[in-house]
Amino acid sequence: MSATLQTRSTAEIGKPRRPARAKAYSAFRGTMIVLVVLTFLVPLAWMVMASFKTNVDIHDTTKSFIFTPILDNYSHVLGNDAYLNFVWNSFWVAFCATGISLLIGVPAAYSMSRFNMQKSALLVLLARIIPGVSLLVPWYYVFANLGWIGGYGVLIISHMFILIPISVYIMMSFFDSMPIELEEASLVDGLTPIGAFLRILLPLSVPGIATAGILSFIFSWNNFMFALVLSGSNTKTLPVAVFDFVSYASIDWGSIMAAACIMTLPIIVVALFAQKYIVSGLTAGATKG
Amino acid sequence: MTTTSLNQASGRERFSRWVNDRRKWIFATPAMVFTAILIGFPIGWTLYLSVTDAKGSVRAPADFIGIENYLDVLTDVDRFWPAVMRTGVFTFGALAVELVAGMAIALLLWRPFKAQRWVRVAILLPFVATPVAIAMMWRLIFDPNIGFANRVLSWVGIPPQPWFSEPATTLPTLMFVDIWEFTPMIAIILLAGLTSLSDEPDEAARIDGAGAWQRFWYITLPLLRPVVLVAVLLRSIDALKTFDLLYVVKGQGGGSFHEAETLNIYVYGLSFKYNDFGTASAVLIIFFLMILVVMWLLTFRRKGAKL
């Protein structure tokens, strides 16, 4: 009893000091937030700066932040027809793999959510758990026998293998949160179940589909291991091309950083404009408890 | 009445009804068949190879040798067990730091402030950017001679470090990169969890006189537990299989002393450098079982917590 009284009285004594404490706290918080942002942005800024430096300046420890920016690295990378071809490969593979994965994954997610098909969902999600290396040797063997190695098809198929579980996972949690009354009402209004799915549920799912599509595209664009083994010299995607840059030439850091920036730029633009979707995709299933 | 209308129904209508009645499987089957074929065949094939002495080419005739590969692998203290150790240290060491730092950042960003949106975009970048680009970037930053890291150390008077160029510092440096890359992801998942919490329990505890730390430890953290578990699950699945960063920085075999060789890198080398498919398959099966056990432990403990 006396203890409670005491704590209360200390709290009361402390009261007049509150504004000062609150001010100090918000200054501390502001500083910490700036530090966090710097921790994550400075390394990226270093990459961008190096892409605008000559190789002499990259080696010069006195020119960390002040230097004369040049575009030579970019003209070197973009002037290379092969590199533009790799940009196209990355885009085309990501575009096709994302499109087909959504086409297959969205209806599957609807069924699995609506009919509570947990075992089937588990099968699809198993693809997310299994180590990719274990698939590469058998895939390589089969696709080599079919003569598909070095074509776009095999890259698209291998990326779809990663993207379908992502789409299904995100869309399932989206359909789970949709009230079933919506579908029942459209059935009463005379739509068939598939009609209700196509005309009522799909239009309402556009935010979910955008989320799944954007994350799928990023995962495909960023994928390295599958393309490393399954692509041919004409179908190399950007990550493999940038990696090969190092293995063949003596290390030309300026050009490598320029190539890395060009590879990352589309993702950063997407992150700027579709931040909301990326976050909701990452947290799908995490926040419903 | 029903029968007559059924008979009068046109073929199109009957087809439509047939499709609608079976929509559950018509919708689900393509995804399941696609996944089942792409997984089922490799697993069967890997199981088969793991009990043969297949080497050189998968087409070459291979002899059945029983569990010899498994025995070889499980008694291999040279490459296999060190790789298991590194996989564990890398995954769970990095994950522990990511959880603590991610929670701190999530709490820091929780209550609204000006520019909150931009801060979120900024911390999104490390883990959406292409991992190969990130790995290249850190190779330049951690270059012992020209890297930014050693410049920063020299400004504060610390002698230059070897980073990726010495076996002893390689794995910790790689873990640092993983922590830099994925702490923001954990932070963003936890932040979404915090935002979805109701304010009432926290408010009630505040009125009862609980301090900030007590409210976090006894109120917020237990409520956030399911979200923390999802974050741990998602991150450990990917961290156990980390490939891009390790391969880009240290290449096949994880460097000349195998200092960065995790199970995934070890298997990749066995398969594509030595073409030792029998051994590779045995390692893969063991690796896959290990991942399943980790997943099982995490979900099992979750159920235990709920009870």
Coordinates of C-alpha atoms in Angstrom, one line a residue:
Chain A
M1 CA 0.0 0.0 0.0
S2 CA 2.6 2.4 1.0
A3 CA 4.7 1.3 -1.9
T4 CA 2.0 2.3 -4.3
L5 CA 1.6 5.6 -2.7
Q6 CA 5.3 6.2 -3.0
T7 CA 5.5 5.4 -6.7
R8 CA 2.6 7.7 -7.3
S9 CA 4.2 10.5 -5.5
T10 CA 7.5 10.1 -7.4
A11 CA 5.5 10.1 -10.6
E12 CA 3.9 13.4 -9.5
I13 CA 7.2 14.9 -8.6
G14 CA 8.6 13.9 -11.9
K15 CA 5.7 15.5 -13.8
P16 CA 7.0 19.0 -14.3
R17 CA 10.1 17.7 -15.8
R18 CA 8.2 15.7 -18.4
P19 CA 8.3 18.2 -21.3
A20 CA 12.1 18.4 -21.1
R21 CA 12.4 14.6 -20.9
A22 CA 10.0 14.2 -23.9
K23 CA 12.1 16.7 -25.9
A24 CA 15.3 14.8 -25.0
Y25 CA 13.6 11.5 -26.0
S26 CA 12.4 12.8 -29.3
A27 CA 15.8 14.2 -30.1
F28 CA 17.4 10.9 -29.2
R29 CA 14.9 9.0 -31.3
G30 CA 15.5 11.4 -34.3
T31 CA 19.2 10.8 -34.1
M32 CA 18.8 7.0 -33.9
I33 CA 16.5 7.0 -36.9
V34 CA 19.0 9.0 -38.9
L35 CA 21.7 6.6 -37.9
V36 CA 19.7 3.6 -39.0
V37 CA 18.9 5.2 -42.3
L38 CA 22.6 6.0 -42.9
T39 CA 23.7 2.5 -42.0
F40 CA 21.5 1.1 -44.8
L41 CA 22.0 3.9 -47.3
V42 CA 25.7 4.7 -47.1
P43 CA 26.9 1.4 -48.6
L44 CA 24.5 1.7 -51.5
A45 CA 25.6 5.3 -52.0
W46 CA 29.2 4.0 -52.1
M47 CA 28.3 1.7 -54.9
V48 CA 26.6 4.5 -56.8
M49 CA 29.5 6.8 -56.3
A50 CA 32.0 4.2 -57.4
S51 CA 30.0 3.8 -60.6
F52 CA 30.7 7.5 -61.4
K53 CA 34.5 7.3 -60.6
T54 CA 37.4 6.5 -62.8
N55 CA 39.3 3.4 -61.6
V56 CA 42.2 5.7 -60.6
D57 CA 39.8 7.6 -58.3
I58 CA 38.4 4.4 -56.9
H59 CA 41.9 3.5 -55.7
D60 CA 42.6 6.9 -54.4
T61 CA 41.9 7.0 -50.7
T62 CA 41.9 10.8 -50.7
K63 CA 38.9 10.9 -53.0
S64 CA 36.3 9.1 -50.9
F65 CA 33.5 11.6 -51.4
I66 CA 34.9 14.5 -53.5
F67 CA 35.7 13.5 -57.1
T68 CA 34.9 14.5 -60.6
P69 CA 32.0 12.3 -61.7
I70 CA 32.3 10.6 -65.1
L71 CA 29.9 8.6 -67.3
D72 CA 32.5 6.4 -68.9
N73 CA 31.6 3.4 -66.9
Y74 CA 28.0 3.6 -68.0
S75 CA 28.8 4.3 -71.6
H76 CA 31.2 1.3 -71.5
V77 CA 28.5 -1.0 -70.0
L78 CA 25.6 0.3 -72.1
G79 CA 27.7 0.5 -75.3
N80 CA 28.1 -3.2 -75.1
D81 CA 25.3 -4.9 -77.2
A82 CA 25.7 -8.1 -75.2
Y83 CA 24.8 -6.2 -72.0
L84 CA 21.6 -4.8 -73.5
N85 CA 20.7 -8.3 -74.5
F86 CA 21.2 -9.5 -70.9
V87 CA 18.8 -6.7 -69.7
W88 CA 16.2 -7.9 -72.2
N89 CA 16.7 -11.6 -71.1
S90 CA 16.2 -10.7 -67.5
F91 CA 13.1 -8.6 -68.3
W92 CA 11.6 -11.2 -70.7
V93 CA 12.1 -14.2 -68.3
A94 CA 10.8 -12.2 -65.3
F95 CA 7.8 -11.0 -67.3
C96 CA 6.8 -14.4 -68.6
A97 CA 7.4 -16.3 -65.4
T98 CA 5.4 -13.7 -63.4
G99 CA 2.5 -13.8 -65.8
I100 CA 2.2 -17.5 -66.0
S101 CA 2.7 -17.9 -62.3
L102 CA -0.2 -15.6 -61.6
L103 CA -2.4 -17.3 -64.1
I104 CA -1.7 -20.7 -62.4
G105 CA -1.3 -19.5 -58.8
V106 CA -4.2 -17.2 -58.3
P107 CA -7.0 -19.7 -59.1
A108 CA -5.1 -22.3 -57.1
A109 CA -4.8 -20.0 -54.1
Y110 CA -8.6 -19.3 -54.3
S111 CA -9.4 -23.1 -54.3
M112 CA -7.0 -23.8 -51.5
S113 CA -8.3 -20.9 -49.4
R114 CA -12.0 -21.5 -50.2
F115 CA -12.0 -25.3 -49.7
N116 CA -9.3 -25.2 -46.9
M117 CA -7.0 -27.6 -48.9
Q118 CA -4.1 -27.5 -46.4
K119 CA -2.3 -30.5 -47.6
S120 CA -2.3 -29.3 -51.2
A121 CA -1.1 -25.9 -50.1
L122 CA 1.7 -27.6 -48.1
L123 CA 2.8 -29.4 -51.3
V124 CA 3.1 -26.1 -53.2
L125 CA 4.9 -24.4 -50.2
L126 CA 7.4 -27.3 -50.1
A127 CA 8.9 -25.8 -53.2
R128 CA 9.9 -22.8 -51.1
I129 CA 11.7 -25.0 -48.6
I130 CA 13.6 -27.5 -50.7
P131 CA 17.2 -26.5 -51.5
G132 CA 17.4 -25.3 -55.2
V133 CA 20.7 -27.2 -55.8
S134 CA 18.9 -30.5 -55.3
L135 CA 16.7 -29.7 -58.3
L136 CA 19.4 -28.5 -60.6
V137 CA 21.2 -31.8 -61.5
P138 CA 18.0 -33.7 -62.4
W139 CA 16.5 -30.7 -64.1
Y140 CA 19.7 -30.2 -66.1
Y141 CA 19.7 -33.8 -67.2
V142 CA 16.0 -33.8 -68.3
F143 CA 16.2 -30.4 -70.0
A144 CA 19.4 -31.3 -71.7
N145 CA 17.8 -34.5 -73.1
L146 CA 14.9 -32.4 -74.4
G147 CA 17.4 -30.0 -75.9
W148 CA 16.0 -27.0 -74.0
I149 CA 19.2 -25.9 -72.2
G150 CA 20.1 -22.4 -73.2
G151 CA 16.5 -21.5 -74.2
Y152 CA 14.2 -19.1 -72.5
G153 CA 11.6 -21.8 -71.7
V154 CA 13.8 -23.6 -69.2
L155 CA 14.6 -20.4 -67.4
I156 CA 10.9 -19.4 -67.3
I157 CA 10.0 -22.8 -65.9
S158 CA 12.7 -22.8 -63.3
H159 CA 11.7 -19.3 -62.1
M160 CA 8.0 -20.2 -62.1
F161 CA 8.9 -22.9 -59.6
I162 CA 9.9 -20.2 -57.1
L163 CA 7.2 -17.7 -58.1
I164 CA 4.2 -20.0 -57.9
P165 CA 4.6 -20.7 -54.2
I166 CA 5.0 -17.0 -53.6
S167 CA 1.9 -16.1 -55.5
V168 CA -0.1 -18.9 -53.8
Y169 CA 1.1 -17.9 -50.3
I170 CA 0.3 -14.2 -50.8
M171 CA -3.0 -14.8 -52.6
M172 CA -4.2 -17.4 -50.0
S173 CA -3.8 -15.0 -47.2
F174 CA -5.6 -12.4 -49.4
F175 CA -8.6 -14.7 -50.1
D176 CA -8.6 -15.9 -46.5
S177 CA -9.4 -12.3 -45.5
M178 CA -12.2 -12.0 -48.0
P179 CA -15.7 -12.5 -46.5
I180 CA -17.4 -15.6 -47.9
E181 CA -20.7 -13.7 -47.9
L182 CA -19.4 -11.9 -51.0
E183 CA -19.4 -15.1 -53.0
E184 CA -22.7 -16.3 -51.5
A185 CA -24.4 -13.0 -52.5
S186 CA -23.3 -13.3 -56.1
L187 CA -24.5 -16.9 -56.2
V188 CA -27.9 -15.7 -55.0
D189 CA -27.8 -13.1 -57.8
G190 CA -27.6 -15.8 -60.3
L191 CA -23.8 -16.1 -61.1
T192 CA -22.2 -19.4 -61.3
P193 CA -19.3 -20.0 -58.8
I194 CA -16.7 -19.5 -61.5
G195 CA -18.6 -16.4 -62.7
A196 CA -18.5 -15.1 -59.2
F197 CA -14.8 -15.7 -59.0
L198 CA -14.1 -14.0 -62.3
R199 CA -16.5 -11.1 -62.1
I200 CA -16.6 -10.3 -58.3
L201 CA -13.6 -11.8 -56.5
L202 CA -10.9 -11.2 -59.1
P203 CA -11.7 -7.4 -59.5
L204 CA -11.6 -7.1 -55.7
S205 CA -8.3 -9.0 -55.6
V206 CA -6.4 -6.5 -57.7
P207 CA -4.3 -5.2 -54.8
G208 CA -3.4 -8.8 -53.8
I209 CA -2.6 -9.7 -57.4
A210 CA -0.4 -6.5 -57.7
T211 CA 1.4 -7.5 -54.5
A212 CA 2.0 -11.1 -55.8
G213 CA 3.0 -9.8 -59.2
I214 CA 5.5 -7.2 -58.0
L215 CA 7.2 -9.5 -55.5
S216 CA 7.3 -12.3 -58.2
F217 CA 8.9 -10.0 -60.7
I218 CA 11.5 -8.9 -58.1
F219 CA 12.3 -12.5 -57.2
S220 CA 12.7 -13.6 -60.8
W221 CA 14.8 -10.5 -61.7
N222 CA 17.1 -11.2 -58.7
N223 CA 17.5 -14.9 -59.2
F224 CA 21.0 -16.1 -59.7
M225 CA 21.5 -19.8 -59.1
F226 CA 19.0 -21.2 -61.6
A227 CA 20.2 -19.0 -64.5
L228 CA 23.9 -19.7 -63.5
V229 CA 23.4 -23.4 -64.5
L230 CA 20.5 -23.4 -66.9
S231 CA 21.1 -20.3 -69.2
G232 CA 23.2 -20.3 -72.4
S233 CA 25.5 -17.6 -73.5
N234 CA 22.6 -15.9 -75.3
T235 CA 20.0 -16.2 -72.6
K236 CA 22.2 -15.1 -69.6
T237 CA 20.3 -13.0 -67.2
L238 CA 21.8 -9.9 -65.6
P239 CA 23.0 -11.3 -62.3
V240 CA 24.9 -14.1 -64.1
A241 CA 26.3 -11.5 -66.6
V242 CA 27.5 -9.2 -63.8
F243 CA 29.1 -12.2 -62.0
D244 CA 30.9 -13.2 -65.2
F245 CA 32.2 -9.7 -65.5
V246 CA 34.5 -10.5 -62.6
S247 CA 35.6 -13.9 -63.5
Y248 CA 36.8 -13.1 -67.0
A249 CA 38.3 -9.6 -66.9
S250 CA 40.8 -8.2 -64.4
I251 CA 38.6 -6.4 -61.9
D252 CA 37.3 -3.2 -63.5
W253 CA 35.4 -1.9 -60.4
G254 CA 34.0 1.1 -62.1
S255 CA 32.2 -0.9 -64.8
I256 CA 31.1 -3.6 -62.4
M257 CA 29.5 -1.0 -60.1
A258 CA 27.8 0.7 -63.1
A259 CA 26.5 -2.7 -64.2
A260 CA 25.3 -3.5 -60.7
C261 CA 23.6 -0.1 -60.4
I262 CA 21.8 -0.6 -63.8
M263 CA 20.7 -4.0 -62.6
T264 CA 19.4 -2.7 -59.3
L265 CA 17.8 0.6 -60.6
P266 CA 14.5 -1.0 -61.8
I267 CA 14.0 -2.7 -58.4
I268 CA 14.7 0.6 -56.5
V269 CA 12.1 2.4 -58.8
V270 CA 9.6 -0.3 -58.0
A271 CA 10.4 0.0 -54.3
L272 CA 9.8 3.7 -54.4
F273 CA 6.4 3.5 -56.1
A274 CA 5.1 0.2 -54.8
Q275 CA 6.4 0.3 -51.3
K276 CA 3.0 -0.5 -49.9
Y277 CA 2.6 -3.7 -52.0
I278 CA 6.0 -5.0 -51.2
V279 CA 5.5 -4.6 -47.5
S280 CA 2.0 -6.2 -47.6
G281 CA 3.4 -9.1 -49.6
L282 CA 6.3 -9.7 -47.2
T283 CA 4.0 -9.5 -44.2
A284 CA 1.2 -11.7 -45.7
G285 CA 0.4 -14.4 -43.2
A286 CA 2.6 -12.8 -40.6
T287 CA 0.1 -10.4 -39.2
K288 CA -3.0 -12.4 -39.1
G289 CA -1.6 -14.4 -36.1
Chain B
M1 CA -39.3 -31.0 -63.0
T2 CA -35.6 -31.0 -62.4
T3 CA -35.0 -33.9 -64.8
T4 CA -36.8 -32.2 -67.6
S5 CA -34.9 -29.0 -67.2
L6 CA -31.7 -31.0 -67.1
N7 CA -32.6 -32.7 -70.3
Q8 CA -33.5 -29.4 -71.9
A9 CA -30.2 -27.9 -70.8
S10 CA -27.9 -27.2 -73.8
G11 CA -24.5 -28.9 -74.0
R12 CA -22.9 -25.6 -73.1
E13 CA -24.9 -25.3 -69.8
R14 CA -24.2 -28.9 -68.9
F15 CA -20.5 -28.2 -69.5
S16 CA -20.7 -25.1 -67.4
R17 CA -22.3 -27.0 -64.6
W18 CA -19.7 -29.8 -64.9
V19 CA -16.8 -27.3 -64.7
N20 CA -18.4 -25.4 -61.8
D21 CA -18.9 -28.5 -59.8
R22 CA -15.3 -29.4 -60.2
R23 CA -13.8 -26.0 -59.9
K24 CA -12.0 -26.9 -56.7
W25 CA -9.7 -29.3 -58.5
I26 CA -9.7 -27.5 -61.9
F27 CA -8.3 -24.4 -60.2
A28 CA -5.8 -26.2 -57.9
T29 CA -4.5 -28.9 -60.2
P30 CA -2.2 -27.0 -62.6
A31 CA -0.2 -25.5 -59.7
M32 CA 0.0 -28.8 -57.9
V33 CA 0.9 -30.9 -60.9
F34 CA 3.6 -28.3 -62.0
T35 CA 5.1 -28.4 -58.5
A36 CA 4.7 -32.1 -58.0
I37 CA 6.5 -32.9 -61.3
L38 CA 9.3 -30.4 -60.7
I39 CA 9.9 -31.6 -57.1
G40 CA 8.9 -35.3 -57.3
F41 CA 11.1 -36.3 -60.1
P42 CA 14.3 -34.6 -58.7
I43 CA 13.6 -36.1 -55.2
G44 CA 13.2 -39.6 -56.6
W45 CA 16.2 -39.2 -58.8
T46 CA 18.3 -37.8 -55.9
L47 CA 17.3 -40.7 -53.7
Y48 CA 18.3 -43.1 -56.4
L49 CA 21.7 -41.4 -57.1
S50 CA 22.4 -41.3 -53.4
V51 CA 22.7 -45.1 -53.3
T52 CA 24.9 -45.4 -56.4
D53 CA 28.4 -44.5 -57.2
A54 CA 27.3 -42.2 -60.1
K55 CA 30.3 -40.0 -61.0
G56 CA 31.4 -38.0 -64.1
S57 CA 28.2 -38.2 -66.1
V58 CA 24.7 -39.0 -64.9
R59 CA 24.3 -41.1 -68.1
A60 CA 27.3 -43.3 -67.3
P61 CA 26.3 -46.7 -65.8
A62 CA 26.3 -46.5 -62.0
D63 CA 26.5 -49.4 -59.5
F64 CA 24.2 -49.8 -56.5
I65 CA 26.4 -49.3 -53.4
G66 CA 23.7 -49.1 -50.7
I67 CA 24.3 -46.6 -47.9
E68 CA 28.0 -46.3 -48.5
N69 CA 27.6 -42.7 -49.6
Y70 CA 25.7 -41.8 -46.5
L71 CA 28.4 -43.5 -44.3
D72 CA 31.1 -41.7 -46.2
V73 CA 29.4 -38.3 -45.8
L74 CA 28.5 -38.7 -42.1
T75 CA 32.1 -39.8 -41.2
D76 CA 33.6 -37.0 -43.3
V77 CA 35.1 -34.6 -40.7
D78 CA 37.1 -32.8 -43.5
R79 CA 34.4 -31.1 -45.6
F80 CA 30.9 -32.3 -44.5
W81 CA 30.8 -31.5 -40.7
P82 CA 32.7 -28.2 -41.0
A83 CA 30.2 -27.3 -43.7
V84 CA 27.3 -28.2 -41.4
M85 CA 28.9 -26.1 -38.6
R86 CA 29.4 -23.1 -40.9
T87 CA 25.8 -23.4 -42.1
G88 CA 24.6 -23.4 -38.5
V89 CA 26.8 -20.6 -37.3
F90 CA 26.0 -18.5 -40.4
T91 CA 22.3 -19.0 -40.2
F92 CA 21.6 -18.8 -36.5
G93 CA 24.3 -16.3 -35.7
A94 CA 23.1 -13.9 -38.3
L95 CA 19.4 -14.6 -37.4
A96 CA 19.9 -13.8 -33.7
V97 CA 21.5 -10.4 -34.5
E98 CA 18.8 -9.7 -37.1
L99 CA 16.0 -10.4 -34.6
V100 CA 17.4 -8.2 -31.9
A101 CA 18.4 -5.4 -34.2
G102 CA 15.2 -5.8 -36.3
M103 CA 13.1 -5.6 -33.1
A104 CA 15.0 -2.4 -32.0
I105 CA 14.5 -0.8 -35.4
A106 CA 10.8 -1.8 -35.5
L107 CA 10.2 -0.3 -32.0
L108 CA 12.1 2.9 -33.1
L109 CA 9.9 3.3 -36.2
W110 CA 6.6 2.2 -34.6
R111 CA 5.0 5.5 -33.5
P112 CA 4.3 7.8 -36.4
F113 CA 6.8 10.6 -37.2
K114 CA 7.5 12.9 -40.2
A115 CA 9.1 11.1 -43.1
Q116 CA 8.1 7.7 -41.8
R117 CA 7.2 6.6 -45.3
W118 CA 10.6 7.6 -46.7
V119 CA 12.5 5.8 -43.9
R120 CA 10.5 2.7 -44.7
V121 CA 11.5 2.9 -48.4
A122 CA 15.1 3.5 -47.4
I123 CA 15.3 0.3 -45.3
L124 CA 13.5 -1.7 -47.9
L125 CA 16.4 -1.3 -50.4
P126 CA 19.0 -3.7 -48.9
F127 CA 16.8 -6.8 -49.3
V128 CA 14.9 -6.0 -52.5
A129 CA 18.1 -5.0 -54.3
T130 CA 19.6 -7.8 -56.4
P131 CA 21.8 -10.0 -54.1
V132 CA 24.5 -10.3 -56.7
A133 CA 24.8 -6.5 -56.9
I134 CA 24.9 -6.3 -53.1
A135 CA 27.6 -9.0 -52.9
M136 CA 29.7 -7.1 -55.5
M137 CA 29.2 -3.9 -53.6
W138 CA 30.5 -5.4 -50.3
R139 CA 33.4 -7.0 -52.1
L140 CA 34.5 -3.5 -53.1
I141 CA 33.7 -2.0 -49.7
F142 CA 35.6 -4.7 -47.9
D143 CA 38.6 -4.7 -50.3
P144 CA 41.6 -4.6 -47.9
N145 CA 43.5 -2.0 -49.9
I146 CA 40.9 0.3 -51.6
G147 CA 37.8 -0.5 -49.6
F148 CA 35.6 2.0 -47.8
A149 CA 35.5 -0.1 -44.6
N150 CA 39.3 0.2 -43.9
R151 CA 39.1 3.9 -44.7
V152 CA 36.5 4.4 -42.0
L153 CA 38.6 2.4 -39.6
S154 CA 41.7 4.5 -40.4
W155 CA 39.7 7.7 -39.6
V156 CA 39.1 6.4 -36.1
G157 CA 42.6 5.0 -35.7
I158 CA 41.9 1.3 -36.0
P159 CA 44.4 -0.7 -38.1
P160 CA 43.1 -2.1 -41.5
Q161 CA 41.3 -5.5 -41.3
P162 CA 41.6 -8.3 -43.9
W163 CA 37.8 -9.0 -44.1
F164 CA 37.2 -11.5 -47.0
S165 CA 40.9 -12.1 -47.6
E166 CA 41.7 -14.1 -44.5
P167 CA 40.0 -17.4 -43.5
A168 CA 39.5 -16.3 -39.9
T169 CA 37.6 -13.1 -40.8
T170 CA 35.7 -14.3 -43.8
L171 CA 32.7 -16.0 -42.2
P172 CA 32.1 -13.2 -39.7
T173 CA 32.3 -10.6 -42.5
L174 CA 29.8 -12.6 -44.6
M175 CA 27.5 -12.8 -41.6
F176 CA 27.8 -9.0 -41.3
V177 CA 26.7 -8.6 -44.9
D178 CA 23.7 -11.0 -44.3
I179 CA 22.8 -9.0 -41.2
W180 CA 23.0 -5.7 -43.1
E181 CA 20.8 -7.2 -45.9
F182 CA 18.1 -8.8 -43.9
T183 CA 17.7 -6.9 -40.6
P184 CA 15.5 -4.5 -42.4
M185 CA 13.3 -7.3 -43.6
I186 CA 12.8 -8.6 -40.1
A187 CA 12.2 -5.0 -38.9
I188 CA 9.5 -4.4 -41.5
I189 CA 7.7 -7.7 -40.7
L190 CA 7.8 -6.9 -36.9
L191 CA 6.7 -3.3 -37.6
A192 CA 3.7 -4.6 -39.5
G193 CA 3.0 -6.8 -36.5
L194 CA 3.4 -3.9 -34.0
T195 CA 1.1 -1.7 -36.0
S196 CA -1.6 -4.4 -36.0
L197 CA -1.6 -4.7 -32.2
S198 CA -4.4 -3.2 -30.2
D199 CA -3.3 -0.3 -27.9
E200 CA -5.5 -1.3 -25.0
P201 CA -3.2 -3.9 -23.1
D202 CA -0.3 -1.5 -23.4
E203 CA -2.5 1.4 -22.2
A204 CA -3.8 -0.7 -19.3
A205 CA -0.3 -1.6 -18.2
R206 CA 0.8 2.0 -18.4
I207 CA -2.1 3.0 -16.1
D208 CA -1.0 0.3 -13.7
G209 CA 2.4 2.0 -13.6
A210 CA 4.5 -0.4 -15.7
G211 CA 7.7 1.0 -17.1
A212 CA 8.5 1.1 -20.8
W213 CA 10.8 -2.0 -20.5
Q214 CA 8.2 -4.0 -18.5
R215 CA 5.5 -3.1 -21.0
F216 CA 7.7 -4.3 -23.9
W217 CA 8.8 -7.5 -22.1
Y218 CA 5.5 -8.6 -20.5
I219 CA 2.9 -7.1 -22.9
T220 CA 4.2 -6.3 -26.4
L221 CA 6.6 -9.2 -26.9
P222 CA 4.2 -12.0 -25.9
L223 CA 1.5 -10.4 -28.2
L224 CA 4.0 -10.2 -31.0
R225 CA 5.2 -13.8 -30.6
P226 CA 3.3 -15.3 -33.6
V227 CA 4.7 -12.6 -35.9
V228 CA 8.2 -13.1 -34.5
L229 CA 7.9 -16.8 -35.3
V230 CA 6.8 -16.2 -38.9
A231 CA 9.8 -13.9 -39.4
V232 CA 12.1 -16.5 -37.9
L233 CA 10.6 -19.2 -40.1
L234 CA 10.8 -17.2 -43.3
R235 CA 14.3 -16.0 -42.7
S236 CA 15.8 -19.3 -41.6
I237 CA 14.4 -21.1 -44.6
D238 CA 16.3 -18.7 -46.9
A239 CA 19.4 -18.2 -44.7
L240 CA 20.1 -22.0 -44.5
K241 CA 20.2 -22.0 -48.3
T242 CA 22.2 -18.8 -48.8
F243 CA 24.0 -19.1 -52.1
D244 CA 24.3 -15.9 -54.1
L245 CA 26.3 -13.9 -51.5
L246 CA 28.7 -16.8 -50.6
Y247 CA 29.3 -17.8 -54.2
V248 CA 29.8 -14.3 -55.5
V249 CA 32.3 -13.5 -52.7
K250 CA 34.2 -16.7 -52.4
G251 CA 33.3 -18.8 -55.4
Q252 CA 33.2 -22.6 -55.6
G253 CA 34.5 -24.4 -52.5
G254 CA 34.1 -21.3 -50.4
G255 CA 37.6 -20.0 -50.8
S256 CA 41.0 -21.8 -50.8
F257 CA 40.6 -23.0 -47.2
H258 CA 36.8 -23.7 -47.7
E259 CA 36.3 -20.9 -45.1
A260 CA 32.9 -19.9 -46.5
E261 CA 31.8 -23.4 -47.6
T262 CA 28.3 -24.0 -46.3
L263 CA 26.3 -27.1 -47.2
N264 CA 24.7 -25.5 -50.2
I265 CA 28.0 -24.3 -51.6
Y266 CA 29.6 -27.8 -50.8
V267 CA 26.8 -29.6 -52.7
Y268 CA 27.0 -27.2 -55.6
G269 CA 30.8 -27.9 -56.0
L270 CA 30.2 -31.7 -55.7
S271 CA 27.6 -31.6 -58.4
F272 CA 29.0 -29.1 -60.9
K273 CA 32.7 -29.1 -60.3
Y274 CA 33.5 -32.7 -59.3
N275 CA 30.4 -34.2 -60.9
D276 CA 30.3 -36.6 -57.9
F277 CA 26.6 -37.1 -58.1
G278 CA 26.4 -40.0 -55.7
T279 CA 28.0 -38.1 -52.8
A280 CA 26.2 -34.9 -53.7
S281 CA 22.9 -36.6 -53.6
A282 CA 23.6 -38.1 -50.2
V283 CA 24.6 -34.7 -48.8
L284 CA 21.4 -33.2 -50.4
I285 CA 19.1 -35.7 -48.7
I286 CA 20.8 -35.1 -45.3
F287 CA 20.6 -31.3 -45.9
F288 CA 17.0 -31.5 -46.8
L289 CA 16.2 -33.6 -43.7
M290 CA 18.1 -31.0 -41.6
I291 CA 16.0 -28.2 -43.0
L292 CA 12.8 -30.1 -42.3
V293 CA 13.9 -30.8 -38.7
V294 CA 14.6 -27.1 -38.2
M295 CA 11.2 -26.2 -39.6
W296 CA 9.5 -28.9 -37.5
L297 CA 11.3 -27.6 -34.3
L298 CA 10.2 -24.1 -35.0
T299 CA 6.5 -25.0 -35.7
F300 CA 6.4 -27.6 -32.9
R301 CA 7.6 -25.1 -30.4
R302 CA 5.0 -22.7 -31.6
K303 CA 2.2 -25.2 -30.9
G304 CA 3.7 -25.8 -27.5
A305 CA 3.6 -22.1 -26.8
K306 CA -0.1 -21.9 -27.8
L307 CA -1.1 -24.7 -25.4

